[in-house]
Tab-separated table of C-alpha atoms in Angstrom:
chain	number	residue	atom	x	y	z
A	127	UNK	CA	-8.873	14.229	-3.843
A	128	UNK	CA	-5.276	12.944	-3.706
A	129	UNK	CA	-4.308	15.799	-1.364
A	130	UNK	CA	-7.156	14.829	0.976
A	131	UNK	CA	-5.956	11.211	1.000
A	132	UNK	CA	-2.363	12.255	1.755
A	133	UNK	CA	-3.634	14.445	4.605
A	134	UNK	CA	-5.764	11.629	6.047
A	135	UNK	CA	-2.824	9.221	5.869
A	136	UNK	CA	-0.600	11.755	7.648
A	137	UNK	CA	-3.243	12.186	10.352
A	138	UNK	CA	-2.966	8.419	10.930
A	139	UNK	CA	0.830	8.610	11.159
A	140	UNK	CA	1.671	7.592	7.590
A	141	UNK	CA	3.764	9.824	5.333
A	142	UNK	CA	4.321	9.404	1.601
A	143	UNK	CA	8.008	8.828	2.360
A	144	UNK	CA	7.177	6.035	4.810
A	145	UNK	CA	5.169	4.248	2.112
A	146	UNK	CA	7.933	4.919	-0.434
A	147	UNK	CA	10.439	3.335	1.986
A	148	UNK	CA	8.406	0.122	1.806
A	149	UNK	CA	8.409	0.309	-1.992
A	150	UNK	CA	12.175	0.797	-1.992
A	151	UNK	CA	12.665	-2.225	0.273
A	152	UNK	CA	10.484	-4.323	-2.029
A	153	UNK	CA	12.151	-3.287	-5.285
A	154	UNK	CA	15.804	-2.565	-4.463
A	155	UNK	CA	16.848	-6.252	-4.572
A	156	UNK	CA	15.620	-6.387	-8.192
A	157	UNK	CA	16.510	-2.926	-9.482
A	158	UNK	CA	19.903	-1.408	-8.767
A	159	UNK	CA	18.866	1.875	-10.407
A	160	UNK	CA	15.866	2.513	-8.162
A	161	UNK	CA	15.730	5.826	-6.311
A	162	UNK	CA	13.601	7.130	-3.488
A	163	UNK	CA	12.219	9.780	-5.862
A	164	UNK	CA	11.026	7.034	-8.202
A	165	UNK	CA	9.365	5.258	-5.263
A	166	UNK	CA	7.643	8.440	-4.051
A	167	UNK	CA	6.434	9.139	-7.598
A	168	UNK	CA	5.048	5.613	-7.904
A	169	UNK	CA	3.189	5.927	-4.592
A	170	UNK	CA	1.751	9.214	-5.861
A	171	UNK	CA	0.609	7.572	-9.088
A	172	UNK	CA	-1.158	4.829	-7.142
A	173	UNK	CA	-2.826	7.438	-4.925
A	174	UNK	CA	-4.092	9.218	-8.065
A	175	UNK	CA	-6.353	6.260	-8.862
A	176	UNK	CA	-9.940	6.885	-7.839
A	177	UNK	CA	-10.602	3.288	-6.715
A	178	UNK	CA	-7.548	3.501	-4.438
A	179	UNK	CA	-8.779	6.789	-2.999
A	180	UNK	CA	-12.229	5.375	-2.279
A	181	UNK	CA	-10.784	2.253	-0.681
A	182	UNK	CA	-8.481	4.298	1.554
A	183	UNK	CA	-11.333	6.591	2.580
A	184	UNK	CA	-13.423	3.560	3.523
A	185	UNK	CA	-10.740	1.842	5.595
A	186	UNK	CA	-9.620	5.006	7.367
A	187	UNK	CA	-13.240	5.844	8.201
A	188	UNK	CA	-13.831	2.379	9.649
A	189	UNK	CA	-10.747	2.672	11.887
A	190	UNK	CA	-11.800	6.161	13.059
A	191	UNK	CA	-15.450	5.241	13.625
A	192	UNK	CA	-14.356	2.249	15.676
A	193	UNK	CA	-12.131	4.503	17.815
A	194	UNK	CA	-15.055	6.858	18.360
A	195	UNK	CA	-17.366	4.072	19.508
A	196	UNK	CA	-19.651	4.509	16.487
A	197	UNK	CA	-19.400	0.924	15.236
A	198	UNK	CA	-21.840	-1.589	16.725
A	199	UNK	CA	-20.782	-4.633	18.695
A	200	UNK	CA	-19.617	-7.279	18.105
A	201	UNK	CA	-18.007	-5.705	15.008
A	202	UNK	CA	-16.304	-2.959	17.045
A	203	UNK	CA	-14.490	-5.493	19.231
A	204	UNK	CA	-13.514	-7.578	16.208
A	205	UNK	CA	-11.989	-4.535	14.522
A	206	UNK	CA	-10.283	-3.294	17.705
A	207	UNK	CA	-8.671	-6.715	18.268
A	208	UNK	CA	-7.752	-6.970	14.586
A	209	UNK	CA	-9.229	-10.452	14.752
A	210	UNK	CA	-7.154	-12.735	12.465
A	211	UNK	CA	-10.231	-14.370	10.901
A	212	UNK	CA	-11.920	-11.041	10.100
A	213	UNK	CA	-10.070	-10.564	6.805
A	214	UNK	CA	-12.097	-7.619	5.521
A	215	UNK	CA	-9.102	-5.327	6.103
A	216	UNK	CA	-6.928	-7.552	3.916
A	217	UNK	CA	-9.670	-7.798	1.288
A	218	UNK	CA	-9.782	-4.020	0.911
A	219	UNK	CA	-5.993	-3.811	0.773
A	220	UNK	CA	-5.761	-6.565	-1.846
A	221	UNK	CA	-8.102	-4.571	-4.074
A	222	UNK	CA	-5.365	-1.924	-4.125
A	223	UNK	CA	-2.409	-4.323	-4.321
A	224	UNK	CA	-3.830	-6.083	-7.388
A	225	UNK	CA	-4.252	-3.007	-9.611
A	226	UNK	CA	-0.882	-3.745	-11.243
A	227	UNK	CA	-1.268	-7.516	-11.372
A	228	UNK	CA	-0.383	-10.499	-9.257
A	229	UNK	CA	3.085	-9.224	-8.365
A	230	UNK	CA	1.242	-6.762	-6.102
A	231	UNK	CA	-0.537	-9.669	-4.456
A	232	UNK	CA	2.715	-11.422	-3.553
A	233	UNK	CA	4.343	-8.184	-2.385
A	234	UNK	CA	1.320	-7.488	-0.189
A	235	UNK	CA	1.636	-10.940	1.360
A	236	UNK	CA	5.280	-10.300	2.169
A	237	UNK	CA	4.521	-6.937	3.792
A	238	UNK	CA	1.503	-8.254	5.687
A	239	UNK	CA	3.525	-11.145	7.091
A	240	UNK	CA	6.711	-9.227	7.952
A	241	UNK	CA	5.245	-5.852	9.075
A	242	UNK	CA	8.273	-3.711	8.241
A	243	UNK	CA	8.754	0.047	8.436
A	244	UNK	CA	5.659	2.130	9.103
A	245	UNK	CA	3.525	-1.024	9.120
A	246	UNK	CA	5.405	-2.286	12.174
A	247	UNK	CA	4.800	1.040	13.913
A	248	UNK	CA	1.077	0.888	13.107
A	249	UNK	CA	0.782	-2.760	14.114
A	250	UNK	CA	2.552	-2.177	17.446
A	251	UNK	CA	0.447	0.871	18.322
A	252	UNK	CA	-1.990	-0.667	20.797
A	253	UNK	CA	-3.164	2.664	22.241
A	254	UNK	CA	-6.366	4.502	21.471
A	255	UNK	CA	-5.790	4.570	17.718
A	256	UNK	CA	-7.310	1.659	15.823
A	257	UNK	CA	-5.068	0.625	12.915
A	258	UNK	CA	-6.819	-2.512	11.744
A	259	UNK	CA	-7.458	-1.190	8.232
A	260	UNK	CA	-4.693	1.376	7.806
A	261	UNK	CA	-1.755	-1.011	8.223
A	262	UNK	CA	-3.087	-3.307	5.502
A	263	UNK	CA	-4.072	-0.406	3.252
A	264	UNK	CA	-0.540	0.983	3.492
A	265	UNK	CA	0.780	-2.440	2.487
A	266	UNK	CA	-1.641	-2.472	-0.437
A	267	UNK	CA	-0.492	0.932	-1.678
A	268	UNK	CA	3.190	0.022	-1.280
A	269	UNK	CA	2.681	-3.312	-3.046
A	270	UNK	CA	0.858	-1.640	-5.940
A	271	UNK	CA	3.544	1.050	-6.249
A	272	UNK	CA	6.273	-1.609	-6.235
A	273	UNK	CA	4.406	-3.651	-8.863
A	274	UNK	CA	4.049	-0.524	-10.992
A	275	UNK	CA	7.822	-0.017	-10.889
A	276	UNK	CA	8.456	-3.686	-11.711
A	277	UNK	CA	6.172	-3.469	-14.746
A	278	UNK	CA	7.865	-0.276	-15.925
A	279	UNK	CA	11.313	-1.843	-15.554
A	280	UNK	CA	10.223	-4.920	-17.509
A	281	UNK	CA	8.790	-2.719	-20.278
A	282	UNK	CA	12.080	-0.796	-20.457
A	283	UNK	CA	14.038	-4.063	-20.661
A	284	UNK	CA	11.798	-5.348	-23.451
A	285	UNK	CA	12.173	-2.097	-25.395
A	286	UNK	CA	15.954	-2.322	-24.986
A	287	UNK	CA	15.925	-5.934	-26.250
A	288	UNK	CA	13.895	-4.869	-29.292
A	289	UNK	CA	16.397	-2.146	-30.123
A	290	UNK	CA	19.294	-4.570	-29.747
A	291	UNK	CA	17.595	-7.090	-32.049
A	292	UNK	CA	16.949	-4.388	-34.676
A	293	UNK	CA	20.601	-3.305	-34.518
A	294	UNK	CA	21.735	-6.911	-35.069
A	295	UNK	CA	19.421	-7.370	-38.075
């Protein structure tokens, strides 16, 4: 299933590396040892989660169905305009962002507000492609992957502290 999700993301103009770039931008101020490989791996781990896969499939399908004229009005126009009060796109994305705790929530908010990297490209694409769900879903995946890395780093720091305390004793 993960391979299908990666393929669907690529069809929408989103590569694993583009998502990993967002993760790197989120985590590099806090982790001077972070690498792009670690970010790509973390994105992959998030995409392995079944609830993430189902959420991505849902959002991507809604964007595509809207493009194809298969969503009824007035919902189609609301989605096409990415109506600010709609919020369903953010709700789906937050379900992904929160899988590693509230740090994902705050990272999602930052990405949603600032629209950096691939999100900016998706947000500025006002052509035939509808990106109402995909831009937020990408932010959700990046935020979750960044939160995953932050939790791992904290666990490593705590384990290091424990070892230091045992050595002192």
